[in-house]
Amino acid sequence: MDWRTQWRQLQRYFIELLKRSVPNRCIACHQSVDSGGSGICSVCLQAGLYQTPVCLGCGASMTELIRYCGQCQLSMPIKIIAPCSYHQGLGRWIAAIKYQRQFAVLEALTNALHQKIIQLANEDLLSMPQAIIPVPLHPKRQRKRGFNQAWLVAKPLSQQLGLPLLDTHLLRVQATKEQAGLDGKQRRQNLHGAFTLTQPLNVQRVAIVDDVVTTGTTVAEIAKLLARQGISSQVWCLARAEAPELL
């Protein structure tokens, strides 16, 4: 059994374990949640989600549900689909997934992301991909952390949407520094050549899945790699950290 198969089995076990460990009180307001709830109540969840349509390019608030704001229509950047802003309400709990192994909001936000994807597809604002690719961790970092938060988002989405999960096709070959705290130039330098494909992909459209998109450097690096194979990409994430001037 190779290490990739072992990691998939371990992560499946990890999903079942975290489902059993979600608290029965809301992580934000500490009120009880319904039996079988997600660890965050519906009131706190809804308060943290986007209240207006946002541009799929930059994340700016808009008055109507369209793909891009006027500025992004000029450049047509990669589409980023997220149910909420990292800076407004739920960001601290999303960070806790990765850094504190606190999974209270994971299921609820993954479901909110699923609903956002379906809404945009029904409005013909995005084309559904043919497969899902989680952003990989370097094997050393994954062994240290014990899980890949992007995979934990991608796995239930693949099941809900009936899309293949291509979790062995993309490999992180460089043990890069954490992106947090780096500026845009440093992020690009840090990730240059960090990813490679282990085998050809027989698809034309994929969704790259991550927990949070900040500057978009990581997903842009992967999208460029896929574009060289004639594959177009969109990005799905639990939250996006917009530029300060857009908040």
Backbone as a ProteinNet text record, in pm:
[ID]
protein_1_A
[PRIMARY]
MDWRTQWRQLQRYFIELLKRSVPNRCIACHQSVDSGGSGICSVCLQAGLYQTPVCLGCGASMTELIRYCGQCQLSMPIKIIAPCSYHQGLGRWIAAIKYQRQFAVLEALTNALHQKIIQLANEDLLSMPQAIIPVPLHPKRQRKRGFNQAWLVAKPLSQQLGLPLLDTHLLRVQATKEQAGLDGKQRRQNLHGAFTLTQPLNVQRVAIVDDVVTTGTTVAEIAKLLARQGISSQVWCLARAEAPELL
[TERTIARY]
85.4	0	88.7	71	156.8	107.6	188.9	157.5	31.8	1.1	-119.5	-245.6	-246	-360.4	-373.5	-262.3	-264.9	-320.8	-281.7	-330.6	-480.1	-529.3	-673.2	-752	-702.9	-771.7	-768.9	-654.3	-642.3	-735.6	-748	-832.6	-980.6	-1018.4	-1157	-1188.9	-1094.9	-1112.5	-1120.5	-1038.9	-1035.9	-1169.4	-1232.4	-1363.2	-1465.9	-1468.6	-1564.7	-1536.6	-1410.3	-1374.3	-1417.6	-1394.4	-1428.3	-1579.4	-1655.6	-1801.4	-1852.2	-1783.7	-1825.1	-1777.2	-1680.3	-1620.6	-1677.1	-1771.4	-1828.4	-1912.7	-1893.6	-1967.7	-2116.8	-2199.1	-2343.5	-2388.6	-2292.5	-2323.4	-2257.6	-2321.9	-2269.6	-2134.9	-2036.5	-1902.3	-1895.5	-1993.3	-1992	-2072.5	-2198.3	-2285.2	-2306.5	-2259.4	-2264.1	-2404.6	-2501.6	-2634.8	-2637.3	-2730.9	-2742.4	-2782	-2729.1	-2770.3	-2847	-2926.9	-3009	-2923.2	-2981.3	-2911.4	-2868.2	-2742.2	-2689.4	-2649.2	-2646.8	-2610.1	-2462.9	-2423.2	-2289.6	-2188.9	-2230.1	-2136.7	-2147.4	-2230.8	-2260.2	-2409.5	-2477.2	-2621.9	-2653.4	-2775.5	-2815.1	-2810.1	-2838.2	-2836.1	-2694.1	-2597.8	-2458.4	-2402.2	-2441.8	-2395.7	-2444.9	-2575.1	-2631	-2572.2	-2546	-2488.1	-2347.7	-2277.3	-2141.1	-2129.9	-2238.1	-2235	-2251.1	-2215.2	-2235.8	-2383.4	-2410.7	-2548.6	-2589.7	-2494	-2520.9	-2439.1	-2473.1	-2387.6	-2247.7	-2148.2	-2010.6	-1951.4	-1855.8	-1784	-1705.6	-1715.1	-1642.7	-1494.6	-1455.7	-1314.5	-1246.1	-1290.1	-1221.8	-1294	-1421.7	-1497.1	-1569.3	-1567.6	-1636	-1786.7	-1853.7	-1999.4	-2062.2	-2175	-2245.5	-2394.7	-2465.9	-2609.9	-2691.7	-2631.6	-2702.3	-2611	-2671.3	-2597.6	-2548.4	-2422.2	-2355.7	-2215.5	-2145.4	-2014.4	-1912.1	-1893	-1782.3	-1828	-1756	-1773.7	-1714.8	-1736.8	-1688.7	-1539.1	-1462.3	-1316.9	-1271.3	-1331.3	-1289.9	-1336	-1438.8	-1480.9	-1371.1	-1279.8	-1170.6	-1063.6	-1042.1	-935.2	-985.2	-1113.4	-1173.5	-1087	-1063.8	-979.1	-1046.7	-970.6	-1024.3	-1139.2	-1245.2	-1362.3	-1331.9	-1366.1	-1350	-1487.8	-1533.1	-1666	-1648.6	-1708.5	-1701.4	-1832.5	-1874.5	-1999.2	-1983.7	-1859.5	-1842.5	-1705.7	-1693.3	-1566.5	-1489.7	-1361.7	-1277.8	-1271.4	-1283.5	-1264.9	-1389.5	-1503.7	-1628.6	-1703.3	-1673	-1753.9	-1699.9	-1669.7	-1638.5	-1491.1	-1411.3	-1271.6	-1194.2	-1218	-1143.3	-1170.9	-1295.3	-1330	-1275.9	-1262	-1201.3	-1052.3	-986.5	-845.5	-825.8	-924.6	-913.7	-916.1	-975.2	-972.9	-828.8	-750.5	-614	-517.1	-529	-426.6	-460.3	-589.8	-628.7	-708.4	-728.9	-808.3	-948.6	-1004.4	-1141.1	-1229.9	-1316.4	-1388.9	-1535.8	-1571.5	-1712.6	-1783.5	-1716.4	-1783.9	-1762.9	-1684.7	-1646	-1765.8	-1850.7	-1964.2	-2061.8	-2091.6	-2187.8	-2138.2	-2012.1	-1960	-1941.3	-1907.3	-1900.2	-2038.2	-2142	-2278.8	-2317.6	-2275.3	-2303.8	-2232.4	-2110.8	-2037.7	-2109.5	-2155.2	-2230.8	-2353.6	-2426.8	-2546	-2510.6	-2398.3	-2354	-2319.5	-2252.7	-2216.4	-2342	-2439.4	-2563.4	-2636.7	-2643.2	-2710.4	-2647.8	-2515.3	-2446.9	-2460.5	-2457.2	-2475.3	-2616.3	-2715.5	-2853.9	-2877.4	-2799	-2809.3	-2718.8	-2656.6	-2564	-2446.1	-2403	-2288.9	-2159.2	-2168	-2049.2	-2085.5	-1986.8	-2002.6	-1950.1	-2026.9	-1982.5	-1856.5	-1761.4	-1639.6	-1666.4	-1567.2	-1577.5	-1510.9	-1434.3	-1365	-1323.5	-1288.5	-1246.4	-1104	-1019.8	-881.4	-855.3	-831.1	-793.6	-649.1	-623.1	-485.9	-406.3	-299.1	-226	-128.7	-102.8	6.2	130.3	247	367.1	356.5	402	389.4	443.3	552.1	607.1	509.1	448.5	354.8	227.1	184.5	63.2	85.6	201.6	230.8	232.9	288.6	296	157.6	75	-58.3	-156.6	-141.9	-230.3	-348.3	-368.9	-481.3	-455	-528.9	-525.7	-663	-668.7	-797.2	-867.6	-793.8	-856.8	-926.1	-863	-924.3	-1052.1	-1054	-1173	-1290.8	-1263.1	-1368.8	-1407.4	-1307.6	-1331.9	-1406.2	-1376.9	-1435.7	-1588.1	-1650.8	-1798	-1857.2	-1788	-1838.8	-1843.3	-1742	-1740.9	-1857.4	-1891.4	-2002.5	-2136.1	-2151	-2276.7	-2304.5	-2199.9	-2216.5	-2194	-2151.1	-2127.7	-2011.9	-1905.8	-1789.4	-1668.1	-1583.9	-1463.3	-1372	-1313	-1214.6	-1076.5	-1001.3	-868.2	-765.7	-746.5	-661.8	-523.3	-489.1	-353.7	-285.4	-353.8	-300.7	-210.5	-227.6	-150.1	-64.7	63.4	157.6	232.6	248.8	330.1	471.8	563.6	698.6	798	758.9	846.9	783	861	813.7	827.2	732.5	739.4	706.9	743.6	707.1	556.1	503.2	363.6	344.5	232	206.3	169.1	111.2	70.5	190.1	172.6	277.9	366.2	351.8	430.7	353.9	426.5	359.7	342	279.6	246.3	367	474.5	595.1	656.2	662	719	635.1	502	414.2	440.5	454.7	480	614.1	715.9	847.8	844.3	769.9	761.5	698.8	603	527.3	573.1	671.5	715.7	767.9	706.7	748.5	716.3	621.1	592.2	505.3	435.5	340	376.8	337.1	353.9	239.8	212.1	111	177.4	116.8	172.1	125.8	17.6	-37.6	-128.1	-153.7	-239.2	-382	-448.7	-589	-673.3	-769.2	-855.1	-982.7	-966.8	-1079.8	-1039.7	-1141	-1115.5	-1145.6	-1225.4	-1265	-1254.2	-1187	-1174.8	-1205.8	-1240.2	-1250.9	-1136	-1056	-948.6	-1008.6	-993.9	-1057.9	-952.8	-978.5	-893.2	-981.1	-922.3	-1003.7	-1025.9	-918.5	-926.6	-844	-892.3	-814.3	-787.9	-661.1	-624	-582.5	-453.8	-409.8	-439.9	-466	-492.2	-366.9	-251.8	-124.6	-118.2	-161.4	-153.9	-239.3	-365.7	-454.6	-413.7	-357.2	-310.7	-195.4	-106.3	6.7	-43.7	-141.6	-198.7	-273.9	-350.3	-426.5	-334.1	-218.7	-122.5	-68.9	-40.3	7.2	-97.5	-223.2	-331	-356.7	-344	-367.4	-269.7	-149.9	-51.6	-94.2	-189.4	-245.7	-379.3	-417	-542.5	-663.1	-641.5	-749.1	-781.6	-909.1	-951.6	-992.1	-975.4	-997.3	-1090.3	-1160.4	-1228.5	-1188.7	-1219.5	-1174.6	-1294.7	-1297.8	-1400.4	-1330.7	-1382.1	-1320.7	-1425.2	-1393.3	-1486.2	-1500.6	-1393.7	-1398.4	-1287.7	-1307.3	-1201.9	-1166.2	-1039.7	-989.8	-966.3	-1067.7	-1060.8	-957.9	-914.8	-826.1	-897.9	-823.1	-886.2	-977.8	-943.6	-1024.7	-1160.8	-1180.5	-1307.5	-1404.7	-1357	-1442.8	-1531.6
-119.9	0	124.6	214.5	332.3	438.4	545.8	646.2	724.6	743.2	817.7	742.3	610.7	529.7	532	524.1	528.7	661.4	771.3	902.8	915.9	863.4	870	795.5	677.7	601.1	675	734.7	809.3	928.8	999.6	1117.7	1080.1	967	921.3	893.2	828.2	804.5	936.7	1033.1	1163.3	1234.9	1225.9	1288.3	1230.2	1097.8	1035.8	1077.6	1091.3	1130.7	1273.4	1365.1	1504.9	1524.6	1443.9	1453.9	1424.3	1331.6	1295.1	1395.8	1480.7	1572.1	1713.4	1740.3	1874.6	1904.9	2023	2054.3	2071.4	2049.8	2066.6	2206.3	2297	2438	2521.3	2630.4	2718.2	2774	2762.9	2809.3	2961.3	3031.9	3178.1	3234.9	3190.7	3247.9	3155.1	3030.8	2931.3	2881.9	2912.5	2857.1	2714.4	2634.4	2496	2491.3	2393.6	2369	2239.1	2221	2101.1	1975.6	1866.9	1740	1709.8	1672.9	1648.6	1776.5	1888.5	2016.8	2025	2140.8	2154.8	2220.2	2262.8	2332	2482.7	2532.3	2675	2688.8	2778.4	2790.5	2861.4	2845.2	2902.7	3055	3117.1	3263.7	3316.2	3258	3302.7	3269.9	3154.8	3118.7	3219.5	3248.2	3340.4	3480.3	3521.6	3654.7	3665.4	3552.2	3555	3537.3	3497.5	3476.9	3609.6	3610	3729.3	3765.6	3892.8	3941.7	4000.2	4024.9	4077.4	3997.5	4004.7	3941.3	4002.4	3921.9	3971.5	3933	4012.6	3985.4	3855.7	3768.5	3642.3	3659.7	3780.3	3807.4	3861.1	3979.5	4047.6	4036.4	3998.3	3987.2	4112.8	4216.4	4341.5	4319.8	4387.5	4380.8	4442.3	4382.9	4432.9	4438.2	4513.9	4529.6	4423.7	4354.3	4248.4	4129.2	4014.1	3889.3	3872.6	3912	3892.9	3839.9	3797.5	3735.7	3832.8	3944.7	4034.1	4177.8	4251.7	4396.1	4458.6	4587.9	4654.6	4642.9	4655	4647.2	4507.7	4405.8	4268.4	4222.6	4287	4252.7	4282.4	4372.9	4407.7	4298.8	4229.9	4130.1	3986	3965.2	3832.2	3737.5	3768.7	3682	3548.8	3457.5	3327.7	3348.1	3270.2	3282	3217.2	3288.7	3238.6	3235.8	3117.2	3101.6	3072.8	3156.4	3141.7	3189.7	3131.7	3175.6	3294.9	3332	3439.6	3505.3	3621.2	3691.2	3641.7	3622.1	3577.8	3683.7	3811.4	3921.3	3953.3	3899.4	3943.8	3827.4	3802.2	3710.4	3571.2	3497.7	3355.9	3322.5	3421.2	3395.2	3329.5	3373.7	3317.6	3170	3127.9	2987	2903.8	2964.7	2893.7	2873.8	2975.5	2961.8	2853.9	2839.6	2739.6	2596.9	2577.7	2444.5	2400.4	2487.5	2453.1	2455.8	2555.5	2577.6	2520.3	2494.5	2445.5	2315.3	2261.7	2139.1	2155.3	2272.2	2301.8	2304.3	2202.7	2181	2221.1	2306.6	2336.8	2392.4	2475.9	2540.8	2467	2360.8	2297.4	2246.2	2167.7	2110.2	2218.2	2313.3	2418.7	2504.3	2541.1	2626	2548	2420.4	2338.4	2328.5	2312.9	2310.1	2444.7	2554.2	2687.8	2708.3	2658.6	2666.2	2585.3	2466.7	2383.7	2457.2	2521.6	2597	2713.6	2780.6	2891.9	2842.4	2729.5	2672.7	2641	2576.1	2540.5	2666.2	2767.5	2892.4	2956.4	2967.9	3030.9	2948.6	2816.1	2729.8	2743.7	2751.8	2767.3	2901.2	3001.3	3134.1	3147.4	3036.7	3035.2	3131	3148.3	3235.4	3156.5	3025.6	2941.7	2809.9	2749.7	2616.6	2514.8	2412.6	2311.6	2242.1	2217.1	2146.9	1998.7	1932.1	1787.1	1710	1779.5	1714.3	1819.8	1772.9	1858.5	1821.5	1923.3	1901.3	1980.7	1915.7	1990.2	2038.2	2157.3	2207.4	2114.7	2054.9	1958.3	2026.7	1961	1998.5	1919.2	1972	1891.7	1772.9	1653.4	1536.4	1557.7	1631.8	1656.3	1736.8	1840.9	1923.8	1845.4	1762.2	1684.3	1585.1	1522.4	1429.3	1502.4	1623.1	1700.3	1745.2	1794.1	1845	1732.1	1623.8	1509.1	1509.2	1617.5	1626.1	1741.4	1740.3	1849.1	1914.8	2038.9	2107.7	2125.5	2142.2	2154.9	2025	1912.5	1781.6	1763.2	1811.1	1796.9	1876.4	1982.5	2058.2	1989.2	1943	1886.4	1753.6	1670	1535.9	1539.2	1610.1	1612	1681.4	1782.4	1847.9	1749.4	1665.8	1568.1	1471.1	1435.3	1343.9	1412.4	1537.4	1609.6	1638.6	1667.3	1708.7	1595	1480.1	1366.8	1389.6	1456.1	1486.9	1408.7	1360.9	1288.9	1378	1319	1388.1	1340.7	1428.6	1393.3	1436.4	1351.9	1390.2	1327.2	1260.3	1206.3	1258.2	1343.7	1388.8	1512.1	1588.4	1710.3	1692.2	1720.8	1699.4	1828.1	1855.6	1968.9	1916.5	1960.5	1903.3	1987.2	2107	2191.8	2219.1	2203.8	2232.8	2382.9	2458.3	2603.6	2656	2782.4	2849.6	2870.7	2891.2	2931.9	3064.8	3078.2	3200.3	3318.2	3288.9	3395.5	3481.6	3613	3707.1	3747.7	3682.8	3718.4	3816.7	3909.6	3999.8	3929.4	4000.7	3938.1	3883.2	3961.2	3917.3	3796.1	3799.5	3687.7	3561.6	3578.1	3462.3	3397.3	3480.3	3426	3354.1	3413.4	3349.8	3220.3	3222.7	3107.3	2987	3012.3	2903.4	2868.5	2941.1	2914.7	2771.3	2694.4	2556.4	2462.5	2501.7	2420.7	2299.4	2299.6	2192.6	2121.8	1996.6	1921	1821	1779.2	1676.8	1540	1445.5	1310.4	1224.6	1267.2	1192.7	1285.9	1255	1342.1	1346.2	1458.3	1474.2	1470.6	1381.7	1367.8	1449	1575.7	1667.1	1802.8	1886	2021.3	2129.9	2097.3	2197.6	2135.9	2207.8	2159.4	2272.8	2233.6	2326.3	2298	2400.8	2391.5	2428.8	2343.6	2365	2395	2501.1	2535.8	2584.2	2602.3	2651.9	2802.4	2878.9	3024.6	3070.4	3171.2	3237.1	3379.7	3417.4	3553.7	3629.6	3629.4	3696.2	3612.3	3483.7	3395.8	3340.3	3360.8	3317.5	3165.8	3094	2946.9	2891	2931.8	2876.6	2924.1	3045.3	3093.8	3009.2	2968.8	2884.1	2749.4	2692.6	2564.9	2582.8	2691.6	2716.6	2730.9	2795.9	2808.7	2672.1	2589	2453.6	2376.3	2386.8	2316.1	2375.4	2507.5	2573	2523.5	2488.2	2435.4	2299.4	2235.9	2108.8	2130.4	2256.4	2287.9	2276.3	2288.4	2272.6	2408.8	2444.7	2569.6	2544.3	2645.9	2628.9	2735.1	2698.1	2791.2	2751.4	2835.9	2811.6	2807.7	2707.6	2697.4	2701.8	2782.4	2793.5	2829.4	2807.1	2839.8	2991.2	3064.3	3210.7	3272.7	3399.9	3473.7	3596.5	3626.7	3743.5	3855.4	3938.9	4045.7	4150.9	4226	4339.4	4438.3	4505.2	4594	4699.7	4753.1	4859.3	4811.2	4679.1	4624.5	4597	4604.1	4572.5	4689.2
0	0	0	-100.5	-106.2	-7.5	8.9	111.5	78.6	-52.7	-89.5	-45.9	-67.6	-24.8	126.4	196.1	342.2	391.3	325.7	366.7	340.5	229.1	201	308.4	345.3	448	581.7	614.5	739.3	740.6	627.6	622	628.7	570.6	585	732.3	799.7	943.3	1017.9	977.5	1043.9	1028.7	911.7	890.6	987	1000.4	1091.5	1235.1	1270	1405.9	1434.9	1340.8	1366.4	1371	1296.7	1302.6	1444.2	1510.5	1645.8	1750.3	1713.7	1811.2	1805.2	1712.8	1701.8	1825.7	1887.7	2010.6	1984.7	2091.3	2076.8	2117.8	2135	2157.9	2049.3	2014.7	1909.8	1953.1	1866.6	1897.8	1913.3	1855.4	1859.5	1975.8	1990.7	2094.6	2213.1	2202.1	2310.1	2343.2	2258.3	2276.1	2223.2	2276.8	2230.8	2084.1	2013.6	1875.8	1873.1	1768.3	1757.6	1756.4	1801.6	1797	1654.2	1638.2	1504.5	1433.8	1508.2	1448.5	1415.7	1364.7	1308.8	1400.7	1520.9	1608.5	1599.8	1509.9	1502.2	1471.7	1541.9	1523.5	1392.6	1346.6	1217.8	1220	1335.7	1344.3	1324.7	1395.8	1383.4	1246	1191.7	1058.1	955	955.5	857.2	872.3	995.5	1018.4	960	949.7	898.3	748.4	682	537.3	463.6	335.3	253.3	253.6	272.1	273	138.3	51.1	-82.8	-184.3	-313.6	-414.4	-412.9	-447.5	-455.1	-589.8	-633.1	-757.5	-743.6	-843.3	-840.3	-870.5	-906.5	-928.4	-805.1	-758.6	-647.9	-515.1	-516.2	-392.6	-351.1	-434.7	-400.8	-395.8	-302.3	-293.8	-418	-461.6	-579.4	-549.7	-629	-607.5	-679.3	-777	-848.5	-868.5	-890.6	-902	-1046	-1068.3	-1196.8	-1168.9	-1273.9	-1253.8	-1196.6	-1265.8	-1233.5	-1216.9	-1131.8	-1124.6	-1251.5	-1269.7	-1390.4	-1408.6	-1299.7	-1309.3	-1350.5	-1290.4	-1320.3	-1458.5	-1513.8	-1649	-1751.4	-1716.5	-1807.5	-1811.6	-1698.5	-1691.1	-1684.2	-1647.8	-1638.1	-1554.5	-1427.3	-1343.9	-1314.5	-1258.3	-1219.4	-1121.7	-1136.5	-1049.1	-914	-808.5	-672.5	-606.4	-570.6	-510.9	-362.5	-279.5	-134.4	-73.4	38.1	101.4	194	228.7	325.4	311.5	377.2	387.6	509	493.4	604.5	714.8	674.5	768.8	850	811.9	872.6	936.9	1062.3	1142	1162.8	1054.5	1067.9	1049	1014.5	985.1	1098.3	1220.3	1333.2	1351.4	1319.1	1336	1220.6	1103.5	990.2	1016.1	1069.6	1105.3	1210.8	1300.7	1407	1353	1234.9	1173.3	1152.6	1091.7	1053.5	1170.5	1255.1	1356.6	1494	1519.8	1651.6	1646.9	1528.1	1510.9	1570.4	1551.6	1596.9	1472.7	1459.5	1334.2	1340.6	1436.2	1459.3	1336.3	1257.9	1144.3	1013	1013	887	807.5	870.7	799.2	753.3	842.1	808.2	692.2	693.3	586.2	456.5	465.9	344.5	280.4	361.3	308.6	248.6	313.7	259.8	126.7	116	-10.8	-117.8	-83.3	-176.8	-228.5	-138.8	-178.6	-270.9	-242.4	-327.1	-467.9	-476.2	-606.2	-687.1	-623.1	-691.3	-737.1	-651.8	-687.7	-811.4	-812.2	-924.3	-1052.5	-1038.1	-1155.8	-1212.1	-1123.7	-1168.9	-1236.5	-1198.3	-1259.7	-1382.4	-1423.9	-1538.6	-1519.5	-1395.8	-1366.8	-1354.1	-1354.6	-1362.4	-1427.9	-1492.6	-1550.5	-1450.4	-1425.5	-1330.8	-1382.3	-1293.7	-1334.7	-1355.9	-1410.2	-1429.9	-1317.1	-1234.2	-1123.4	-1021.5	-902.1	-792.4	-752.2	-732.5	-690.1	-562.4	-450	-329	-337.2	-284	-277.8	-185.7	-234.5	-151.2	-54.6	54.6	143.7	105.3	140.6	125.3	221.9	181.4	268.9	410.1	424.3	558.8	643.3	582.7	658.4	689.3	595.5	620.8	733.3	735.7	845.1	978.2	979.3	1103.8	1149.5	1055.1	1089.8	1113.2	1036.8	1053.3	958.9	886.4	793.6	697.3	586.5	489.6	490.4	537.5	552.2	418	308.7	176.9	138.4	170.6	140.6	220.9	345.4	429.2	374.2	299.6	231.4	100.7	26.8	-106.3	-102.7	-4.5	-1.4	5.1	101.9	102.8	-19	-74.2	-194.5	-311.9	-323.1	-432.6	-418	-294.5	-270.4	-296.7	-250.6	-269	-415.7	-492	-630.5	-730.3	-681.6	-771	-866	-817	-900	-851.3	-942.6	-900.5	-816.8	-713.5	-630.5	-673	-738.2	-787.9	-683.4	-582.5	-470.3	-473.5	-584.7	-599.1	-725.8	-799.2	-927.8	-916	-810.2	-789.9	-665.9	-678.5	-569.2	-538.6	-410.7	-367.3	-345.5	-429.5	-429	-351.8	-311	-231.9	-96	8.8	144.7	169.1	114.9	120.6	260.2	283.1	407.5	411.2	531.1	543.5	471.5	397.8	322.5	413.1	528.9	619.7	657.5	646.5	681.4	565.9	448	330.9	244.2	179.4	86.1	-48	-142.5	-270.1	-344	-351.5	-422.1	-353.2	-220.9	-146.5	-162.8	-167.9	-188	-323.2	-427.1	-561.2	-566.4	-507.1	-505.2	-424.2	-314.8	-226.4	-296.6	-387.3	-449.4	-590.4	-642.2	-779	-791.1	-879.6	-901.3	-787.6	-700	-581.6	-611.7	-726.6	-756.9	-887.2	-895.7	-1019.6	-1031.4	-1154.2	-1178.9	-1180.2	-1112.1	-1106.8	-1223	-1288.3	-1401.6	-1481.3	-1607.5	-1689.2	-1636.1	-1660.1	-1622.2	-1749.3	-1753.9	-1871.7	-1855.6	-1820.3	-1803.2	-1861.8	-1884.3	-1935.4	-1832.8	-1729.8	-1629.8	-1490.3	-1400.5	-1263.5	-1165.6	-1043.4	-931.9	-836.8	-810.2	-711.2	-576.3	-476.6	-346.6	-239.6	-162.6	-49.4	64.5	181.4	292.8	280.9	255.1	245.2	127.2	55.1	-49.6	-4	1.4	40	-85.3	-116.9	-239.6	-363.1	-344.7	-458.5	-521.6	-458.5	-517.9	-532.1	-430.4	-434.3	-547	-551.7	-653.9	-793.3	-803.3	-933.6	-985.4	-897.3	-936.8	-988	-919.7	-963.6	-1095.2	-1106.7	-1229.3	-1349.8	-1331	-1441.3	-1483	-1385.8	-1415.9	-1495.1	-1454.5	-1523.3	-1661.3	-1673.5	-1802.5	-1908.3	-1865.8	-1962.3	-2016.2	-1949.1	-1996.8	-2067.2	-2089.9	-2155.8	-2065.1	-1933.4	-1835.4	-1774.2	-1773.4	-1711.3	-1566	-1482.6	-1339.1	-1283.3	-1178.6	-1090.1	-949.2	-851.2	-714.6	-621.8	-535.9	-431.9	-296.6	-204.4	-72.3	31.5	158.4	266.1	283.7	257.3	273	190.5	155.9	87	168	173.3	245.9	144.5	127	26.7	65.3	-34.7	-8.5	83.8	173.2	272.1	212.1	94.5	37.2	-13	-18.9	-66.2	48.1	170.1	285.7	321.1
[MASK]
+++++++++++++++++++++++++++++++++++++++++++++++++++++++++++++++++++++++++++++++++++++++++++++++++++++++++++++++++++++++++++++++++++++++++++++++++++++++++++++++++++++++++++++++++++++++++++++++++++++++++++++++++++++++++++++++++++++++++++++++++++++++

